Amino acid sequence: MTDMSVLDQVEQSLRIPVLEGLQAQGDLIVIPVPGPIDPPGARWVRVPPEGVELLRGGAGGNTHMLVAEPGTCRWTPHRADWQDLGVFTASAEVYLLHPEHGALGCAPGTYVVRRQREHERGGSRLVAD
Amino acid sequence: MVRHEAAAIREQWLGRALSTRPTDRPAAEAAISGLYRLIGLSPPRFHWVASPAAALETMPPGAAHSETVQRLDAWPVPTRLRALRAELCAGVDLRIERERQPVVQELHRLLWLPLGRSIDACLLPALNPRTGRWYETQSVSWIAHYDALRRVAGVSFTAAQLRVLALWARAAAACHWWWPRQHVCVVSERPVALHTEEGGARLHNPDGPALRYADGWRIHALHGTRVPDWVLTDPTPERIADEPNVEVRRSAIERLGWSAYVERAGLRLVASAPDPGNPGFELRLYDTGGSSRVLLAVNGSLERDGSRRQYGLTVPPYFGDPVAAAGWTYGLSADQYSRLLRRT
């Protein structure tokens, strides 16, 4: 997915709804928050042209990728909740890509990216699909 | 360019590591003998076995009594070979110019880490115990990385460093795991069958053993989860109910199919509700009679064959509302989750 060309992305963006609200992609959910937020101690990185790997599947494959036009999105792996992966703030639309789930488009704003959990005896565990 | 060259080197070394071809015994013995000489020892006698299991169960004739596999990391030869490898790596690292550091880090990310993950997932299951510094020392992950430093990053090696790296590389390319005692080295043949998915990321074979050696030692695995053979041959609701391991249980249920499992296990439907964000499909909550309930959902995206996959998630037993249970999986309330716009 990291080698996805700009044209591929443009082609996808024509079909992907860009939304402001809550959206889920498999075992991840994107939660809009009244932003911008700047948690203390958070280390922000600019999302590079090849994107940011948010989460790899079970043992390496099926990665959830965050992609944005250069200079329009920053990401921090800050976790306010144990299920969180981090937070991104975008000034233009950004996309979450995954090889087996449809892409999500997020309108400019701030979002928390969170993982899904499952119940098991004595507690919860994170889902890896 | 770095990315393409690194990918080519990664595939080359992954292919060697996960190979099921017969070993090249003369090449392996020559390389291992060369490593023994470098640490000041005479070449050992070689004792070949069909599988790592056989190597771990065999005390070869001539081995010192103290050299049991339980104490592998304290054996003298692996200790000295680890030092030899550490000296090589430290020596080469010192020769990396500052401007090459970004490329070196990129190679670490593209080669060392993914190869290490593949070896851990695909080859370590044949070992018991699976951990040990000696196994990491034999892993192709660091060998491929230093190979790439030379071939891709243009780091210059001394002639002596090249000779040492070449011996490690030849040993890794010629045989499977090896256990070097002072006078005898046990070397395993490669597996005769090794099935993986996602380009060697994890063991997977729905039709038979995922890893099998010539002496019959074998394991079954689905999507990287090691499973008993009944999961492949006869997954029944009764066996699933008796299985204590949650990963194995899940593999068996997926083998059976979630909807078939729900039906055959006679799970009671507690409630169903429209799935927010996935128009036309329902969330269905079932009582398993146990300490969890099962939430059955339909995937938001089509599979490659055009079907939609059903999947189940276990949720706490106190939920009666499927939407509240779905929200819980993401740490959200029913009200929050009901505002889901889209799920793929």
Coordinates of C-alpha atoms in Angstrom, one line a residue:
Chain A
M1 CA 0.0 0.0 0.0
T2 CA 2.9 2.3 0.7
D3 CA 3.8 2.3 -3.0
M4 CA 0.3 3.5 -4.0
S5 CA 0.7 6.2 -6.6
V6 CA -0.9 9.6 -6.4
L7 CA -3.1 8.8 -9.3
D8 CA -4.4 5.7 -7.5
Q9 CA -5.2 7.8 -4.5
V10 CA -6.9 10.5 -6.6
E11 CA -8.9 7.7 -8.3
Q12 CA -9.9 6.3 -4.9
S13 CA -10.7 9.8 -3.5
L14 CA -13.4 10.2 -6.3
R15 CA -15.3 7.3 -4.8
I16 CA -14.6 7.5 -1.1
P17 CA -17.1 9.5 0.9
V18 CA -15.3 12.1 2.9
L19 CA -17.2 12.4 6.2
E20 CA -16.9 14.4 9.4
G21 CA -18.4 11.8 11.8
L22 CA -17.7 8.5 13.4
Q23 CA -16.4 5.8 10.9
A24 CA -15.0 2.3 11.3
Q25 CA -12.7 0.3 9.2
G26 CA -12.6 -3.4 10.4
D27 CA -11.0 -3.4 13.8
L28 CA -10.3 0.4 13.9
I29 CA -12.7 3.2 14.6
V30 CA -12.1 6.9 13.9
I31 CA -13.7 9.2 16.5
P32 CA -14.0 12.9 15.7
V33 CA -13.2 15.1 18.7
P34 CA -13.7 18.8 19.2
G35 CA -10.2 19.8 18.3
P36 CA -7.6 20.8 18.0
I37 CA -6.2 18.9 21.0
D38 CA -2.6 18.8 22.2
P39 CA -2.2 16.2 24.9
P40 CA 0.8 16.9 27.2
G41 CA 3.8 14.9 26.2
A42 CA 2.4 14.0 22.8
R43 CA 5.1 13.7 20.0
W44 CA 3.6 14.9 16.7
V45 CA 4.9 13.8 13.4
R46 CA 4.0 15.1 10.0
V47 CA 2.3 12.4 7.9
P48 CA 4.9 11.7 5.2
P49 CA 4.0 11.2 1.5
E50 CA 4.1 7.4 1.9
G51 CA 1.7 7.6 4.8
V52 CA 1.7 6.4 8.4
E53 CA 1.2 2.7 9.3
L54 CA -1.5 2.8 12.0
L55 CA -1.8 -0.9 12.7
R56 CA -0.6 -4.1 11.2
G57 CA -2.8 -7.1 11.0
G58 CA -2.3 -10.3 12.9
A59 CA 1.3 -11.0 11.9
G60 CA 2.5 -8.3 9.6
G61 CA 0.1 -7.9 6.7
N62 CA -3.2 -6.1 6.2
T63 CA -2.0 -2.7 7.4
H64 CA -4.3 0.2 8.2
M65 CA -2.5 3.2 6.5
L66 CA -3.2 6.9 7.1
V67 CA -2.4 9.0 4.0
A68 CA -2.6 12.7 3.3
E69 CA -1.3 15.3 1.0
P70 CA 2.1 16.5 2.3
G71 CA 1.8 19.2 4.9
T72 CA -1.9 18.7 5.6
C73 CA -1.9 16.2 8.5
R74 CA 0.0 15.5 11.7
W75 CA -0.2 12.4 13.8
T76 CA 0.8 11.4 17.3
P77 CA 0.8 7.9 18.8
H78 CA -0.6 9.4 22.0
R79 CA -2.9 7.1 23.9
A80 CA -5.4 8.6 26.3
D81 CA -7.3 5.3 26.5
W82 CA -5.7 1.8 26.4
Q83 CA -7.5 1.0 23.2
D84 CA -6.3 4.1 21.4
L85 CA -3.6 4.1 18.7
G86 CA -3.2 7.9 18.5
V87 CA -4.6 11.1 17.3
F88 CA -4.4 12.9 14.0
T89 CA -5.3 16.5 13.0
A90 CA -5.9 17.3 9.4
S91 CA -6.3 20.6 7.5
A92 CA -7.4 18.8 4.4
E93 CA -9.2 15.6 3.7
V94 CA -7.2 12.4 4.7
Y95 CA -7.7 8.7 3.9
L96 CA -7.5 5.5 5.8
L97 CA -6.5 2.7 3.5
H98 CA -6.6 -1.1 4.1
P99 CA -6.2 -4.0 1.6
E100 CA -9.3 -5.8 2.7
H101 CA -11.7 -3.1 3.9
G102 CA -13.0 -0.1 1.9
A103 CA -11.1 3.2 2.4
L104 CA -12.4 5.9 4.7
G105 CA -12.3 9.6 4.0
C106 CA -12.1 12.0 6.9
A107 CA -12.9 15.7 6.5
P108 CA -10.5 18.3 8.1
G109 CA -10.6 18.0 11.8
T110 CA -9.1 16.1 14.8
Y111 CA -9.8 12.4 15.3
V112 CA -8.9 9.7 17.8
V113 CA -8.0 6.3 16.2
R114 CA -9.0 3.5 18.5
R115 CA -8.8 -0.3 18.3
Q116 CA -11.6 -2.8 18.8
R117 CA -11.7 -5.1 21.8
E118 CA -13.3 -8.4 22.7
H119 CA -14.4 -9.9 26.0
E120 CA -12.6 -12.8 27.5
R121 CA -12.6 -14.4 30.9
G122 CA -11.3 -11.9 33.3
G123 CA -11.1 -8.9 31.0
S124 CA -10.7 -7.7 27.4
R125 CA -8.2 -8.2 24.7
L126 CA -7.6 -6.2 21.5
V127 CA -8.9 -7.7 18.2
A128 CA -6.4 -8.4 15.5
D129 CA -8.2 -9.0 12.2
Chain B
M1 CA 15.7 2.5 -5.2
V2 CA 16.7 1.5 -1.7
R3 CA 13.2 0.2 -1.1
H4 CA 13.3 -2.0 -4.2
E5 CA 16.8 -3.3 -3.6
A6 CA 16.0 -4.0 0.0
A7 CA 12.8 -5.8 -1.0
A8 CA 14.8 -8.0 -3.4
I9 CA 17.4 -8.9 -0.7
R10 CA 14.6 -9.5 1.8
E11 CA 12.9 -12.0 -0.6
Q12 CA 16.1 -13.7 -1.3
W13 CA 16.9 -14.3 2.4
L14 CA 13.3 -15.1 3.3
G15 CA 13.4 -17.7 0.5
R16 CA 16.5 -19.2 2.0
A17 CA 15.2 -19.2 5.5
L18 CA 11.8 -20.7 4.6
S19 CA 13.2 -23.1 2.0
T20 CA 12.1 -26.7 1.9
R21 CA 14.8 -27.9 -0.4
P22 CA 17.3 -30.5 0.8
T23 CA 20.2 -29.0 2.8
D24 CA 23.6 -28.6 1.2
R25 CA 25.5 -30.7 3.7
P26 CA 29.0 -30.0 2.3
A27 CA 28.5 -26.3 2.2
A28 CA 26.9 -26.2 5.7
E29 CA 29.7 -28.2 7.2
A30 CA 32.4 -26.1 5.5
A31 CA 30.8 -22.8 6.7
I32 CA 30.3 -24.1 10.3
S33 CA 33.8 -25.5 10.4
G34 CA 35.1 -22.1 9.2
L35 CA 33.2 -20.4 12.1
Y36 CA 34.7 -22.9 14.6
R37 CA 38.2 -22.1 13.3
L38 CA 37.6 -18.4 13.7
I39 CA 37.0 -18.9 17.4
G40 CA 40.1 -21.1 17.7
L41 CA 38.5 -24.5 17.6
S42 CA 39.0 -27.5 15.4
P43 CA 36.0 -28.3 13.2
P44 CA 33.5 -30.5 15.0
R45 CA 32.1 -33.9 14.0
F46 CA 28.7 -33.4 12.3
H47 CA 25.5 -35.2 13.4
W48 CA 22.6 -34.6 11.0
V49 CA 19.0 -35.1 12.1
A50 CA 15.7 -34.8 10.2
S51 CA 14.1 -32.1 12.4
P52 CA 14.7 -29.7 15.2
A53 CA 12.6 -31.9 17.4
A54 CA 15.0 -34.8 16.8
A55 CA 17.9 -32.4 17.5
L56 CA 16.4 -31.3 20.8
E57 CA 15.8 -34.9 21.9
T58 CA 19.1 -36.3 20.8
M59 CA 22.2 -36.2 23.0
P60 CA 24.8 -37.0 20.3
P61 CA 27.6 -39.4 21.0
G62 CA 30.7 -37.5 22.2
A63 CA 28.8 -34.5 23.6
A64 CA 29.8 -33.2 27.1
H65 CA 27.2 -34.0 29.8
S66 CA 26.9 -30.3 30.6
E67 CA 25.8 -29.5 27.1
T68 CA 22.1 -30.2 27.4
V69 CA 19.7 -28.2 25.3
Q70 CA 18.2 -26.7 28.4
R71 CA 21.6 -24.9 28.9
L72 CA 22.1 -24.0 25.3
D73 CA 22.9 -20.3 25.8
A74 CA 25.6 -21.3 28.3
W75 CA 27.4 -23.7 26.0
P76 CA 31.0 -22.5 25.2
V77 CA 30.7 -22.6 21.4
P78 CA 27.5 -20.6 21.0
T79 CA 28.8 -18.1 23.6
R80 CA 32.0 -17.5 21.6
L81 CA 30.1 -17.5 18.2
R82 CA 27.8 -14.8 19.6
A83 CA 30.8 -12.8 20.6
L84 CA 32.2 -13.3 17.1
R85 CA 29.0 -12.0 15.6
A86 CA 28.8 -9.1 18.0
E87 CA 32.4 -8.1 17.2
L88 CA 31.6 -8.2 13.4
C89 CA 28.4 -6.1 13.8
A90 CA 30.1 -3.5 16.1
G91 CA 33.1 -3.3 13.8
V92 CA 30.9 -2.7 10.7
D93 CA 28.6 -0.2 12.6
L94 CA 31.7 1.9 13.4
R95 CA 32.4 2.2 9.7
I96 CA 29.0 3.6 8.8
E97 CA 29.4 7.2 7.8
R98 CA 27.0 9.7 9.3
E99 CA 25.4 10.5 5.9
R100 CA 24.6 6.8 5.4
Q101 CA 22.7 6.5 8.7
P102 CA 19.2 7.2 7.3
V103 CA 19.7 4.5 4.7
V104 CA 20.9 2.1 7.4
Q105 CA 17.8 2.8 9.5
E106 CA 15.6 2.3 6.4
L107 CA 17.3 -1.1 5.8
H108 CA 16.7 -2.0 9.4
R109 CA 13.0 -1.3 9.0
L110 CA 12.7 -3.0 5.6
L111 CA 14.9 -6.1 6.2
W112 CA 15.9 -6.8 9.8
L113 CA 12.5 -6.3 11.4
P114 CA 10.2 -8.1 8.9
L115 CA 12.6 -11.0 8.5
G116 CA 12.8 -11.3 12.3
R117 CA 9.0 -11.4 12.5
S118 CA 8.8 -14.1 9.7
I119 CA 11.4 -16.3 11.4
D120 CA 9.7 -15.9 14.8
A121 CA 6.3 -16.8 13.3
C122 CA 7.3 -19.5 10.9
L123 CA 10.4 -21.3 12.2
L124 CA 10.5 -20.9 15.9
P125 CA 7.4 -23.0 16.5
A126 CA 9.6 -26.0 15.6
L127 CA 11.8 -25.3 18.7
N128 CA 11.1 -26.0 22.3
P129 CA 12.0 -23.9 24.2
R130 CA 11.6 -21.3 21.5
T131 CA 13.7 -18.6 23.0
G132 CA 17.4 -18.4 23.2
R133 CA 20.1 -16.0 22.2
W134 CA 21.7 -18.6 20.0
Y135 CA 18.6 -18.9 17.8
E136 CA 18.7 -15.1 17.2
T137 CA 22.4 -15.4 16.3
Q138 CA 21.6 -17.9 13.5
S139 CA 18.6 -15.9 12.2
V140 CA 18.9 -14.5 8.7
S141 CA 17.5 -11.2 9.8
W142 CA 20.8 -9.7 10.9
I143 CA 22.7 -11.5 8.2
A144 CA 20.5 -10.0 5.5
H145 CA 20.8 -6.6 7.1
Y146 CA 24.6 -6.6 7.0
D147 CA 24.5 -8.1 3.5
A148 CA 22.4 -5.1 2.4
L149 CA 24.7 -2.6 4.2
R150 CA 27.3 -3.8 1.8
R151 CA 25.2 -4.2 -1.3
V152 CA 22.8 -1.3 -1.0
A153 CA 24.1 1.2 1.5
G154 CA 27.6 1.1 0.2
V155 CA 29.2 0.6 3.6
S156 CA 32.8 -0.6 3.2
F157 CA 33.8 -3.8 5.0
T158 CA 37.3 -4.9 5.7
A159 CA 38.4 -8.1 4.1
A160 CA 38.3 -9.8 7.5
Q161 CA 34.7 -8.6 8.1
L162 CA 33.7 -9.9 4.7
R163 CA 35.1 -13.3 5.4
V164 CA 33.2 -13.6 8.7
L165 CA 29.9 -12.4 7.2
A166 CA 30.3 -14.8 4.3
L167 CA 30.7 -17.8 6.7
W168 CA 27.5 -16.8 8.6
A169 CA 25.7 -16.2 5.3
R170 CA 26.8 -19.6 3.8
A171 CA 25.8 -21.5 6.9
A172 CA 22.4 -19.8 7.0
A173 CA 21.8 -20.4 3.2
A174 CA 22.9 -24.1 3.3
C175 CA 21.0 -25.6 6.3
H176 CA 18.4 -25.3 8.9
W177 CA 18.9 -24.7 12.7
W178 CA 22.2 -26.0 14.2
W179 CA 23.4 -26.7 17.7
P180 CA 27.2 -26.4 18.1
R181 CA 28.7 -28.3 21.0
Q182 CA 32.4 -28.4 21.6
H183 CA 33.2 -31.6 19.6
V184 CA 30.0 -32.3 17.8
C185 CA 27.6 -30.1 15.9
V186 CA 24.0 -31.2 15.4
V187 CA 22.4 -29.9 12.3
S188 CA 18.8 -30.2 11.3
E189 CA 17.5 -30.9 7.8
R190 CA 15.0 -28.4 6.5
P191 CA 11.3 -29.0 6.7
V192 CA 9.7 -30.9 3.8
A193 CA 6.6 -28.7 3.9
L194 CA 6.2 -25.1 5.0
H195 CA 3.0 -23.2 4.2
T196 CA 2.7 -19.5 5.0
E197 CA 0.5 -16.6 4.1
E198 CA 1.1 -13.0 3.3
G199 CA 4.5 -13.7 1.8
G200 CA 6.0 -15.7 4.7
A201 CA 4.5 -13.6 7.5
R202 CA 2.9 -16.5 9.4
L203 CA 2.2 -20.2 9.2
H204 CA -1.1 -21.1 7.5
N205 CA -2.5 -24.2 5.9
P206 CA -6.2 -25.1 5.9
D207 CA -5.5 -28.4 4.1
G208 CA -2.9 -30.1 6.3
P209 CA 0.2 -29.5 8.4
A210 CA 1.6 -26.0 8.0
L211 CA 5.1 -27.2 9.0
R212 CA 6.3 -30.8 8.5
Y213 CA 9.6 -32.5 8.7
A214 CA 10.8 -35.7 7.1
D215 CA 10.6 -37.7 10.4
G216 CA 6.9 -36.9 10.6
W217 CA 7.1 -34.1 13.2
R218 CA 4.4 -31.6 12.2
I219 CA 2.2 -28.8 13.4
H220 CA -1.0 -27.3 12.1
A221 CA -1.7 -23.6 12.0
L222 CA -4.4 -21.3 10.7
H223 CA -3.5 -17.6 10.1
G224 CA -0.5 -18.0 12.4
T225 CA -2.4 -19.7 15.3
R226 CA -1.2 -23.1 16.1
V227 CA -4.1 -25.4 16.3
P228 CA -4.8 -29.1 17.2
D229 CA -5.6 -31.2 14.1
W230 CA -9.3 -31.5 15.0
V231 CA -9.7 -27.8 14.1
L232 CA -8.9 -28.8 10.5
T233 CA -10.5 -32.1 10.3
D234 CA -13.6 -32.0 12.5
P235 CA -14.4 -28.7 14.3
T236 CA -17.6 -29.4 16.3
P237 CA -19.4 -27.1 18.7
E238 CA -18.7 -29.7 21.5
R239 CA -14.9 -29.6 20.9
I240 CA -15.1 -25.8 20.6
A241 CA -16.9 -25.6 23.9
D242 CA -14.2 -27.7 25.6
E243 CA -11.3 -25.8 24.2
P244 CA -9.7 -23.5 26.8
N245 CA -7.5 -21.5 24.4
V246 CA -9.4 -18.5 23.0
E247 CA -7.3 -18.3 19.8
V248 CA -7.8 -22.0 19.1
R249 CA -11.5 -21.6 19.8
R250 CA -11.8 -18.7 17.4
S251 CA -9.9 -20.5 14.7
A252 CA -12.2 -23.5 15.0
I253 CA -15.3 -21.4 14.9
E254 CA -14.0 -19.6 11.8
R255 CA -13.3 -22.9 10.2
L256 CA -16.9 -24.0 10.8
G257 CA -18.2 -20.5 9.9
W258 CA -19.9 -18.2 12.4
S259 CA -23.4 -18.7 11.2
A260 CA -23.0 -22.5 11.1
Y261 CA -21.5 -22.4 14.6
V262 CA -24.3 -20.3 16.0
E263 CA -26.9 -22.7 14.5
R264 CA -25.2 -26.0 15.4
A265 CA -24.2 -24.9 18.9
G266 CA -27.9 -23.8 19.4
L267 CA -27.0 -20.4 20.7
R268 CA -30.1 -18.4 21.8
L269 CA -30.7 -15.1 20.0
V270 CA -31.0 -12.4 22.6
A271 CA -31.8 -9.5 20.3
S272 CA -31.0 -8.0 16.9
A273 CA -30.8 -4.5 15.6
P274 CA -30.0 -2.6 12.4
D275 CA -26.2 -2.2 12.1
P276 CA -25.4 1.6 12.2
G277 CA -23.1 2.5 9.4
N278 CA -23.8 -0.8 7.5
P279 CA -27.2 -0.2 5.9
G280 CA -29.3 -3.3 5.2
F281 CA -27.4 -5.5 7.7
E282 CA -28.1 -6.5 11.3
L283 CA -26.2 -6.9 14.5
R284 CA -27.3 -10.1 16.3
L285 CA -26.5 -10.8 19.9
Y286 CA -26.4 -14.4 21.1
D287 CA -26.3 -16.0 24.5
T288 CA -23.7 -18.8 24.7
G289 CA -24.7 -19.9 28.2
G290 CA -21.2 -19.1 29.3
S291 CA -19.3 -16.1 30.6
S292 CA -19.5 -14.2 27.3
R293 CA -22.1 -13.3 24.8
V294 CA -21.4 -13.4 21.0
L295 CA -22.2 -10.4 18.8
L296 CA -22.5 -11.5 15.1
A297 CA -22.0 -8.8 12.5
V298 CA -21.6 -8.7 8.7
N299 CA -18.5 -7.2 7.3
G300 CA -19.0 -3.7 5.8
S301 CA -16.8 -4.6 2.8
L302 CA -17.2 -7.3 0.2
E303 CA -14.7 -10.2 0.1
R304 CA -12.6 -10.7 -3.0
D305 CA -15.1 -13.3 -4.1
G306 CA -18.0 -10.9 -3.8
S307 CA -19.5 -12.4 -0.6
R308 CA -19.8 -10.7 2.7
R309 CA -18.1 -12.3 5.7
Q310 CA -19.9 -12.8 8.9
Y311 CA -17.8 -12.5 12.0
G312 CA -18.4 -12.8 15.7
L313 CA -17.0 -10.9 18.7
T314 CA -17.3 -11.9 22.3
V315 CA -18.8 -9.3 24.5
P316 CA -19.6 -9.2 28.3
P317 CA -22.6 -11.2 29.3
Y318 CA -24.6 -8.3 30.8
F319 CA -25.4 -6.7 27.4
G320 CA -28.9 -7.1 26.0
D321 CA -28.7 -4.5 23.3
P322 CA -26.6 -5.4 20.3
V323 CA -25.8 -1.7 19.5
A324 CA -24.6 -1.2 23.1
A325 CA -22.5 -4.3 22.8
A326 CA -21.0 -3.1 19.5
G327 CA -20.2 0.3 21.0
W328 CA -18.5 -1.5 24.0
T329 CA -16.0 -3.1 21.6
Y330 CA -14.8 0.4 20.7
G331 CA -15.1 1.8 24.2
L332 CA -18.2 3.8 23.1
S333 CA -21.8 4.0 24.5
A334 CA -24.8 2.8 22.5
D335 CA -25.7 6.3 21.8
Q336 CA -22.3 7.2 20.4
Y337 CA -22.1 4.0 18.4
S338 CA -25.6 4.5 16.9
R339 CA -24.1 7.6 15.2
L340 CA -21.7 5.6 13.2
L341 CA -21.8 6.9 9.6
R342 CA -19.9 4.2 7.8
R343 CA -18.3 0.9 8.4
T344 CA -16.0 -0.8 5.8

